[in-house]
Amino acid sequence: MIAMDRCNATMDSCEKQNMAEDKANCQEPRHIRQRASRAARRSLASISPGNSHSQRQSTLISTLPPEVRNLIYGHALSQYADCNTPSRNTTWRGTWRGHTDKAQIKCDTTLLLTCRMIYYEAHMIPLRSATHHIDIDGSELGLIPYFQQYHRPSQQRVDSPYLRLHRLSSQQGRHLYHLHQELALPDTKTFNKLIRPHLKWKRITWTINDSRLMRYDRLTVEIMPILRAIHLPASCHEVNVELQLTECELSRTIQLASLESCQGIELRKEDGSKLVHTGTTKYSRSKDLVIEYDEKVGPIICPDIYEFRRLTWRSGVPKREYTSFDRVRCLEENLAESTVAPSSSGQIAEPPLQGPSGLGI
C-alpha cells in the first residue's frame, strides 16, 4: 500500500511538472500558435520536385535508382522495436498491457531532414509502417515523432491517441497502416471509436482482454452483433479479432460458441465489398508481472500464460501489398505452433496449449 501511495505521489508530481512546462511554453495566444502550425504544415505540403532544385540534393537522389532509395527509406524510417529499452508492461493503474511488444516501439525520422527531395519522397513512410497500439486505458505505445507537431493542452491526458488521430488531416489519414486496439467489455461504440471517414486503415486488430471478466467469472459479451454493425473503411484489407479465454469452464464454453458463430459472417466495408473469414489461430501470451493490483479488490495473482483465439478476415489483396513497411510485425509474435480449425462437429478444435514460440502465421 505504501508503494502504491508513493507511485500516486510520483504521478501527481509528474503531472504538475508537465502542466508547468505547458504553461511556460504557451505564453502566446492559441490562435497565433495554431496559425504558425498551419503555416508550417502548408509549407511542408507544398514541397515538390519543381521547387526543390534550389537546394543541394543528397547523393541518395543523384546516384541511387528509385528502387534502392525506397528500400533504404523503408529500413531507415519504418517503425522498429528498440530491444535495448524494455517496454513498461503495466499501466499506472496496474492493468496488464496485453499486446506482445517486449521493447519500446520507436521511429527515427532524422533522414527526412537531409533535403527537400528526400522529404518529398519518404515523408509518409512513418505512417505507412506504424502500428498504433491503443491500450485499454486509452494510452498508446510507440509514439512516433510524426505526431509531435501537435501541441498537447495541459488539460488533456498525457498520451491521448484518440486526440492525435482525430486531428489527422485527410492526406495523412490515407497513409495509415495498422490499428491494434485493446478492449475490455466491448460494444459497438468502442469498436467504432477510431473508425472515422478520414482514417483509412489498411489493417485493424481488436484484442478483447477479458482479464476483468476472468477475475469475477462473468460471461463474455456476444461479439457477432457488434461485428455485423461495423462498416469498415474501404481501404481495409485485413481484420483480426482476438479474444482472451477465461479459466472458468462455463465462460470458456460460451466464448468458444461465440467465436464459432463469428466464423460464418462477412465484414462489410464502406464501398460495399466484404472481408471473408480465412482462419482461426490459437496462441498464448506470457506475463512478466504475475501480481496485479486492483483498486477495489486489492492484490490479485494472475496466471503466467494467457490463452487467446484470433479470428482473421481478409480481402483478396495480397498481404505483401499493405505490409511491406511493417518491421515490428506484432501479430506474428507469441503464436502457438498449431492453428485452430473447425472440427467435423462444427465446434472449435482444442489442440494442447503450448507456450510462446515466436512463430509467424
Tab-separated table of C-alpha atoms in Angstrom:
chain	number	residue	atom	x	y	z
A	1	MET	CA	0.000	0.000	0.000
A	2	ILE	CA	2.873	2.328	0.795
A	3	ALA	CA	4.351	1.572	-2.630
A	4	MET	CA	1.067	2.493	-4.315
A	5	ASP	CA	0.902	5.782	-2.359
A	6	ARG	CA	4.437	6.606	-3.469
A	7	CYS	CA	3.532	5.748	-7.065
A	8	ASN	CA	0.466	8.019	-6.940
A	9	ALA	CA	2.549	10.828	-5.421
A	10	THR	CA	5.110	10.430	-8.214
A	11	MET	CA	2.340	10.561	-10.817
A	12	ASP	CA	0.910	13.752	-9.298
A	13	SER	CA	4.311	15.440	-9.273
A	14	CYS	CA	4.948	14.434	-12.903
A	15	GLU	CA	1.561	15.788	-13.982
A	16	LYS	CA	2.172	19.084	-12.170
A	17	GLN	CA	5.585	19.383	-13.805
A	18	ASN	CA	4.086	18.721	-17.259
A	19	MET	CA	1.393	21.336	-16.671
A	20	ALA	CA	4.014	23.877	-15.593
A	21	GLU	CA	6.057	23.174	-18.740
A	22	ASP	CA	2.955	23.555	-20.910
A	23	LYS	CA	2.128	26.870	-19.287
A	24	ALA	CA	5.677	28.132	-19.794
A	25	ASN	CA	5.685	27.109	-23.465
A	26	CYS	CA	2.254	28.532	-24.217
A	27	GLN	CA	2.628	32.230	-23.466
A	28	GLU	CA	1.465	33.169	-26.945
A	29	PRO	CA	-2.285	33.152	-27.664
A	30	ARG	CA	-3.685	29.926	-29.002
A	31	HIS	CA	-4.776	31.367	-32.351
A	32	ILE	CA	-1.219	32.568	-33.046
A	33	ARG	CA	0.214	29.125	-32.283
A	34	GLN	CA	-2.412	27.458	-34.457
A	35	ARG	CA	-1.725	29.889	-37.302
A	36	ALA	CA	2.010	29.132	-37.129
A	37	SER	CA	1.338	25.381	-37.087
A	38	ARG	CA	-0.932	25.604	-40.123
A	39	ALA	CA	1.653	27.675	-41.983
A	40	ALA	CA	4.365	25.109	-41.222
A	41	ARG	CA	2.169	22.238	-42.413
A	42	ARG	CA	1.260	24.094	-45.616
A	43	SER	CA	4.938	24.779	-46.265
A	44	LEU	CA	5.824	21.109	-45.869
A	45	ALA	CA	2.877	20.001	-48.006
A	46	SER	CA	3.954	22.345	-50.813
A	47	ILE	CA	7.325	20.607	-51.276
A	48	SER	CA	7.557	19.105	-54.760
A	49	PRO	CA	10.305	18.221	-57.260
A	50	GLY	CA	9.639	21.511	-59.049
A	51	ASN	CA	10.620	23.708	-56.089
A	52	SER	CA	13.413	21.535	-54.709
A	53	HIS	CA	16.175	22.321	-57.220
A	54	SER	CA	17.391	25.403	-55.374
A	55	GLN	CA	18.621	23.201	-52.532
A	56	ARG	CA	21.627	20.915	-52.778
A	57	GLN	CA	20.349	17.375	-53.111
A	58	SER	CA	21.653	14.381	-51.217
A	59	THR	CA	23.706	11.786	-53.077
A	60	LEU	CA	20.872	9.344	-52.383
A	61	ILE	CA	18.883	11.208	-55.034
A	62	SER	CA	21.661	11.784	-57.560
A	63	THR	CA	23.364	8.366	-57.536
A	64	LEU	CA	20.813	5.704	-56.497
A	65	PRO	CA	17.827	4.472	-58.525
A	66	PRO	CA	14.308	4.813	-57.038
A	67	GLU	CA	14.084	1.107	-56.157
A	68	VAL	CA	17.192	1.271	-53.959
A	69	ARG	CA	16.092	4.556	-52.401
A	70	ASN	CA	12.718	3.090	-51.452
A	71	LEU	CA	14.474	0.138	-49.836
A	72	ILE	CA	16.645	2.497	-47.788
A	73	TYR	CA	13.638	4.615	-46.826
A	74	GLY	CA	11.773	1.539	-45.655
A	75	HIS	CA	14.568	0.462	-43.311
A	76	ALA	CA	15.517	3.932	-42.074
A	77	LEU	CA	12.065	5.442	-41.477
A	78	SER	CA	9.866	2.494	-40.534
A	79	GLN	CA	8.711	1.833	-37.005
A	80	TYR	CA	11.007	-0.572	-35.150
A	81	ALA	CA	11.320	-2.287	-31.767
A	82	ASP	CA	14.143	-0.936	-29.601
A	83	CYS	CA	15.316	-4.075	-27.796
A	84	ASN	CA	17.740	-2.054	-25.656
A	85	THR	CA	14.844	-0.241	-23.951
A	86	PRO	CA	12.323	-2.613	-22.325
A	87	SER	CA	8.682	-1.657	-22.570
A	88	ARG	CA	6.667	-0.899	-19.462
A	89	ASN	CA	4.242	-3.829	-19.334
A	90	THR	CA	1.781	-2.336	-16.857
A	91	THR	CA	-0.128	0.920	-16.797
A	92	TRP	CA	-0.177	3.292	-13.843
A	93	ARG	CA	-3.323	1.573	-12.602
A	94	GLY	CA	-1.710	-1.853	-12.647
A	95	THR	CA	-3.633	-3.190	-15.634
A	96	TRP	CA	-1.734	-5.655	-17.791
A	97	ARG	CA	-0.669	-4.464	-21.218
A	98	GLY	CA	-1.969	-7.259	-23.389
A	99	HIS	CA	-0.075	-6.698	-26.640
A	100	THR	CA	3.076	-8.657	-27.203
A	101	ASP	CA	5.732	-5.993	-27.578
A	102	LYS	CA	8.561	-6.554	-25.089
A	103	ALA	CA	10.518	-3.493	-26.254
A	104	GLN	CA	9.696	0.129	-26.862
A	105	ILE	CA	8.404	0.923	-30.339
A	106	LYS	CA	10.210	3.852	-31.920
A	107	CYS	CA	10.572	5.650	-35.229
A	108	ASP	CA	13.544	7.762	-36.317
A	109	THR	CA	12.694	10.482	-38.843
A	110	THR	CA	16.121	12.148	-38.980
A	111	LEU	CA	16.581	11.140	-42.628
A	112	LEU	CA	13.717	13.442	-43.640
A	113	LEU	CA	15.871	16.453	-42.694
A	114	THR	CA	18.520	15.629	-45.316
A	115	CYS	CA	16.987	17.514	-48.232
A	116	ARG	CA	13.639	18.517	-49.701
A	117	MET	CA	13.560	15.736	-52.284
A	118	ILE	CA	14.050	13.026	-49.658
A	119	TYR	CA	11.264	14.574	-47.603
A	120	TYR	CA	9.014	14.666	-50.674
A	121	GLU	CA	9.634	11.006	-51.489
A	122	ALA	CA	9.583	9.476	-47.997
A	123	HIS	CA	7.677	11.655	-45.515
A	124	MET	CA	4.654	9.300	-45.380
A	125	ILE	CA	6.618	6.111	-44.670
A	126	PRO	CA	6.421	6.548	-40.853
A	127	LEU	CA	2.628	6.448	-41.117
A	128	ARG	CA	2.660	3.598	-43.625
A	129	SER	CA	4.736	1.464	-41.241
A	130	ALA	CA	3.244	2.410	-37.876
A	131	THR	CA	1.172	0.038	-35.769
A	132	HIS	CA	-0.829	2.153	-33.336
A	133	HIS	CA	-1.186	0.115	-30.137
A	134	ILE	CA	-4.100	1.550	-28.168
A	135	ASP	CA	-4.201	0.187	-24.621
A	136	ILE	CA	-7.285	-0.482	-22.500
A	137	ASP	CA	-6.815	2.778	-20.609
A	138	GLY	CA	-6.557	4.781	-23.855
A	139	SER	CA	-2.769	5.209	-23.936
A	140	GLU	CA	-0.517	4.384	-26.860
A	141	LEU	CA	2.893	2.751	-27.152
A	142	GLY	CA	5.388	3.774	-29.804
A	143	LEU	CA	4.585	7.455	-30.172
A	144	ILE	CA	6.279	8.439	-33.397
A	145	PRO	CA	7.789	11.912	-33.931
A	146	TYR	CA	5.276	12.416	-36.733
A	147	PHE	CA	2.678	13.403	-34.120
A	148	GLN	CA	4.904	15.769	-32.161
A	149	GLN	CA	3.752	18.708	-34.295
A	150	TYR	CA	0.514	18.734	-32.316
A	151	HIS	CA	0.507	20.711	-29.088
A	152	ARG	CA	-0.739	18.809	-26.062
A	153	PRO	CA	-3.026	21.051	-23.978
A	154	SER	CA	-2.367	20.905	-20.266
A	155	GLN	CA	-5.889	19.672	-19.563
A	156	GLN	CA	-5.589	16.684	-21.894
A	157	ARG	CA	-4.271	13.331	-20.737
A	158	VAL	CA	-0.557	12.723	-21.145
A	159	ASP	CA	-0.917	10.264	-24.034
A	160	SER	CA	-4.202	10.531	-25.937
A	161	PRO	CA	-4.020	8.722	-29.291
A	162	TYR	CA	-7.682	9.494	-29.946
A	163	LEU	CA	-6.941	13.225	-29.973
A	164	ARG	CA	-3.936	12.845	-32.280
A	165	LEU	CA	-5.660	10.506	-34.728
A	166	HIS	CA	-8.848	12.566	-34.854
A	167	ARG	CA	-6.757	15.643	-35.719
A	168	LEU	CA	-5.007	13.992	-38.639
A	169	SER	CA	-5.687	15.554	-42.000
A	170	SER	CA	-7.329	13.585	-44.792
A	171	GLN	CA	-3.997	13.489	-46.665
A	172	GLN	CA	-2.280	11.920	-43.657
A	173	GLY	CA	-5.175	9.568	-42.927
A	174	ARG	CA	-4.850	7.975	-46.370
A	175	HIS	CA	-1.475	6.512	-45.357
A	176	LEU	CA	-2.432	4.888	-42.038
A	177	TYR	CA	-1.456	1.239	-41.741
A	178	HIS	CA	-2.400	-0.768	-38.633
A	179	LEU	CA	-4.709	-0.104	-35.685
A	180	HIS	CA	-4.206	-2.538	-32.774
A	181	GLN	CA	-6.739	-1.658	-30.100
A	182	GLU	CA	-7.074	-3.370	-26.723
A	183	LEU	CA	-10.654	-3.581	-25.435
A	184	ALA	CA	-12.467	-4.593	-22.250
A	185	LEU	CA	-16.223	-5.168	-22.193
A	186	PRO	CA	-16.504	-4.120	-25.853
A	187	ASP	CA	-19.554	-2.637	-27.513
A	188	THR	CA	-20.297	-1.115	-30.905
A	189	LYS	CA	-19.341	2.385	-29.765
A	190	THR	CA	-15.938	1.198	-28.514
A	191	PHE	CA	-15.215	-0.700	-31.734
A	192	ASN	CA	-16.133	2.351	-33.829
A	193	LYS	CA	-14.167	4.858	-31.763
A	194	LEU	CA	-11.307	5.042	-34.282
A	195	ILE	CA	-13.314	4.141	-37.397
A	196	ARG	CA	-13.626	7.584	-38.955
A	197	PRO	CA	-14.060	8.710	-42.588
A	198	HIS	CA	-10.605	10.333	-42.710
A	199	LEU	CA	-8.774	7.359	-41.097
A	200	LYS	CA	-8.064	4.909	-43.929
A	201	TRP	CA	-6.710	1.910	-42.020
A	202	LYS	CA	-5.242	-0.942	-44.061
A	203	ARG	CA	-5.245	-3.373	-41.147
A	204	ILE	CA	-7.297	-3.466	-37.918
A	205	THR	CA	-6.864	-5.683	-34.860
A	206	TRP	CA	-9.175	-5.692	-31.851
A	207	THR	CA	-7.914	-7.596	-28.804
A	208	ILE	CA	-10.625	-8.279	-26.218
A	209	ASN	CA	-8.852	-8.618	-22.895
A	210	ASP	CA	-11.211	-10.454	-20.545
A	211	SER	CA	-8.930	-10.380	-17.508
A	212	ARG	CA	-11.545	-8.499	-15.503
A	213	LEU	CA	-14.220	-10.949	-16.610
A	214	MET	CA	-11.904	-13.803	-15.680
A	215	ARG	CA	-11.487	-12.454	-12.152
A	216	TYR	CA	-15.176	-12.313	-11.376
A	217	ASP	CA	-16.201	-15.300	-13.535
A	218	ARG	CA	-18.571	-13.155	-15.541
A	219	LEU	CA	-19.695	-14.179	-19.002
A	220	THR	CA	-18.295	-12.619	-22.136
A	221	VAL	CA	-20.288	-10.370	-24.430
A	222	GLU	CA	-21.673	-11.544	-27.745
A	223	ILE	CA	-19.287	-10.432	-30.486
A	224	MET	CA	-21.212	-11.295	-33.655
A	225	PRO	CA	-23.840	-8.477	-33.476
A	226	ILE	CA	-21.046	-5.952	-32.927
A	227	LEU	CA	-19.099	-7.140	-35.977
A	228	ARG	CA	-22.230	-7.102	-38.138
A	229	ALA	CA	-22.904	-3.464	-37.228
A	230	ILE	CA	-19.427	-2.184	-38.135
A	231	HIS	CA	-18.733	-0.558	-41.513
A	232	LEU	CA	-15.001	-0.790	-42.176
A	233	PRO	CA	-13.040	1.723	-44.279
A	234	ALA	CA	-12.867	0.914	-47.969
A	235	SER	CA	-9.065	0.785	-47.621
A	236	CYS	CA	-9.139	-2.041	-45.037
A	237	HIS	CA	-7.777	-5.383	-46.283
A	238	GLU	CA	-7.455	-7.341	-43.032
A	239	VAL	CA	-9.307	-7.520	-39.708
A	240	ASN	CA	-8.257	-9.566	-36.678
A	241	VAL	CA	-10.396	-10.139	-33.585
A	242	GLU	CA	-8.538	-11.634	-30.622
A	243	LEU	CA	-10.317	-12.939	-27.530
A	244	GLN	CA	-8.687	-13.946	-24.260
A	245	LEU	CA	-10.222	-17.172	-22.969
A	246	THR	CA	-11.167	-17.296	-19.308
A	247	GLU	CA	-10.292	-20.049	-16.843
A	248	CYS	CA	-13.949	-20.565	-15.912
A	249	GLU	CA	-15.249	-23.577	-17.881
A	250	LEU	CA	-18.743	-22.113	-18.319
A	251	SER	CA	-17.391	-18.794	-19.585
A	252	ARG	CA	-14.929	-20.565	-21.891
A	253	THR	CA	-17.731	-22.642	-23.419
A	254	ILE	CA	-19.758	-19.520	-24.159
A	255	GLN	CA	-16.692	-17.763	-25.571
A	256	LEU	CA	-15.913	-20.626	-27.959
A	257	ALA	CA	-19.550	-20.752	-29.073
A	258	SER	CA	-19.452	-17.005	-29.717
A	259	LEU	CA	-16.297	-17.366	-31.804
A	260	GLU	CA	-17.846	-20.265	-33.705
A	261	SER	CA	-20.815	-18.092	-34.676
A	262	CYS	CA	-18.478	-15.344	-35.926
A	263	GLN	CA	-16.702	-17.601	-38.408
A	264	GLY	CA	-19.621	-17.620	-40.827
A	265	ILE	CA	-20.122	-13.864	-41.121
A	266	GLU	CA	-18.594	-11.428	-43.606
A	267	LEU	CA	-17.421	-7.980	-42.552
A	268	ARG	CA	-18.804	-5.084	-44.579
A	269	LYS	CA	-16.834	-2.164	-45.960
A	270	GLU	CA	-17.992	1.321	-46.884
A	271	ASP	CA	-17.728	0.650	-50.617
A	272	GLY	CA	-19.992	-2.421	-50.401
A	273	SER	CA	-17.247	-5.047	-50.621
A	274	LYS	CA	-16.741	-7.619	-47.876
A	275	LEU	CA	-13.971	-9.351	-45.970
A	276	VAL	CA	-14.284	-13.129	-45.626
A	277	HIS	CA	-13.148	-15.279	-42.721
A	278	THR	CA	-9.875	-17.024	-43.595
A	279	GLY	CA	-8.911	-18.838	-40.395
A	280	THR	CA	-8.724	-19.016	-36.612
A	281	THR	CA	-5.425	-19.130	-34.744
A	282	LYS	CA	-4.705	-20.353	-31.240
A	283	TYR	CA	-1.788	-18.842	-29.363
A	284	SER	CA	-0.697	-17.917	-25.860
A	285	ARG	CA	0.934	-14.931	-24.212
A	286	SER	CA	3.252	-14.925	-21.259
A	287	LYS	CA	3.043	-12.375	-18.478
A	288	ASP	CA	6.169	-10.983	-16.826
A	289	LEU	CA	4.383	-9.456	-13.843
A	290	VAL	CA	2.350	-12.107	-12.002
A	291	ILE	CA	0.811	-9.986	-9.247
A	292	GLU	CA	-1.618	-7.237	-10.261
A	293	TYR	CA	-3.265	-4.626	-8.093
A	294	ASP	CA	-6.949	-3.807	-8.395
A	295	GLU	CA	-8.247	-0.615	-6.803
A	296	LYS	CA	-11.311	-2.351	-5.333
A	297	VAL	CA	-10.180	-5.927	-4.750
A	298	GLY	CA	-6.513	-5.418	-3.907
A	299	PRO	CA	-3.600	-7.685	-4.941
A	300	ILE	CA	-4.610	-10.347	-7.466
A	301	ILE	CA	-2.463	-13.266	-8.590
A	302	CYS	CA	-2.926	-13.997	-12.290
A	303	PRO	CA	-1.741	-16.981	-14.344
A	304	ASP	CA	1.593	-16.834	-16.151
A	305	ILE	CA	0.140	-17.921	-19.512
A	306	TYR	CA	-2.949	-16.465	-21.150
A	307	GLU	CA	-4.717	-18.337	-23.923
A	308	PHE	CA	-6.122	-16.452	-26.916
A	309	ARG	CA	-8.096	-17.085	-30.097
A	310	ARG	CA	-7.602	-14.906	-33.160
A	311	LEU	CA	-10.172	-14.728	-35.946
A	312	THR	CA	-8.959	-13.265	-39.251
A	313	TRP	CA	-10.896	-11.755	-42.152
A	314	ARG	CA	-9.126	-10.733	-45.365
A	315	SER	CA	-9.868	-9.349	-48.795
A	316	GLY	CA	-8.363	-10.716	-51.976
A	317	VAL	CA	-5.459	-8.235	-51.898
A	318	PRO	CA	-2.061	-9.928	-51.358
A	319	LYS	CA	-0.747	-9.329	-47.865
A	320	ARG	CA	2.629	-8.035	-49.050
A	321	GLU	CA	0.954	-5.035	-50.727
A	322	TYR	CA	-0.114	-3.461	-47.416
A	323	THR	CA	2.520	-4.866	-45.014
A	324	SER	CA	5.669	-4.006	-46.995
A	325	PHE	CA	6.887	-1.390	-44.468
A	326	ASP	CA	5.953	-3.364	-41.336
A	327	ARG	CA	9.160	-4.074	-39.385
A	328	VAL	CA	7.570	-4.750	-35.973
A	329	ARG	CA	5.113	-7.485	-37.020
A	330	CYS	CA	3.407	-7.586	-33.640
A	331	LEU	CA	0.795	-10.135	-34.764
A	332	GLU	CA	3.445	-12.723	-35.571
A	333	GLU	CA	4.869	-12.888	-32.041
A	334	ASN	CA	4.000	-15.452	-29.381
A	335	LEU	CA	1.948	-17.655	-31.688
A	336	ALA	CA	1.488	-21.304	-30.856
A	337	GLU	CA	2.634	-23.831	-33.427
A	338	SER	CA	-0.858	-25.171	-34.153
A	339	THR	CA	-3.829	-23.335	-35.638
A	340	VAL	CA	-7.414	-23.951	-34.606
A	341	ALA	CA	-9.708	-25.382	-37.258
A	342	PRO	CA	-13.423	-26.259	-37.032
A	343	SER	CA	-13.938	-29.959	-36.303
A	344	SER	CA	-16.441	-32.182	-38.062
A	345	SER	CA	-18.988	-31.488	-35.319
A	346	GLY	CA	-18.822	-27.765	-36.018
A	347	GLN	CA	-17.079	-26.906	-32.752
A	348	ILE	CA	-13.661	-25.322	-32.463
A	349	ALA	CA	-10.986	-27.976	-32.039
A	350	GLU	CA	-8.876	-27.820	-28.888
A	351	PRO	CA	-5.201	-28.670	-29.531
A	352	PRO	CA	-2.963	-28.818	-26.446
A	353	LEU	CA	-1.893	-25.430	-25.133
A	354	GLN	CA	1.688	-24.502	-25.956
A	355	GLY	CA	3.918	-21.759	-24.682
A	356	PRO	CA	5.127	-18.771	-26.702
A	357	SER	CA	7.223	-19.910	-29.620
A	358	GLY	CA	7.606	-16.756	-31.703
A	359	LEU	CA	6.471	-18.452	-34.911
A	360	GLY	CA	4.688	-16.344	-37.516
A	361	ILE	CA	1.455	-17.029	-39.334
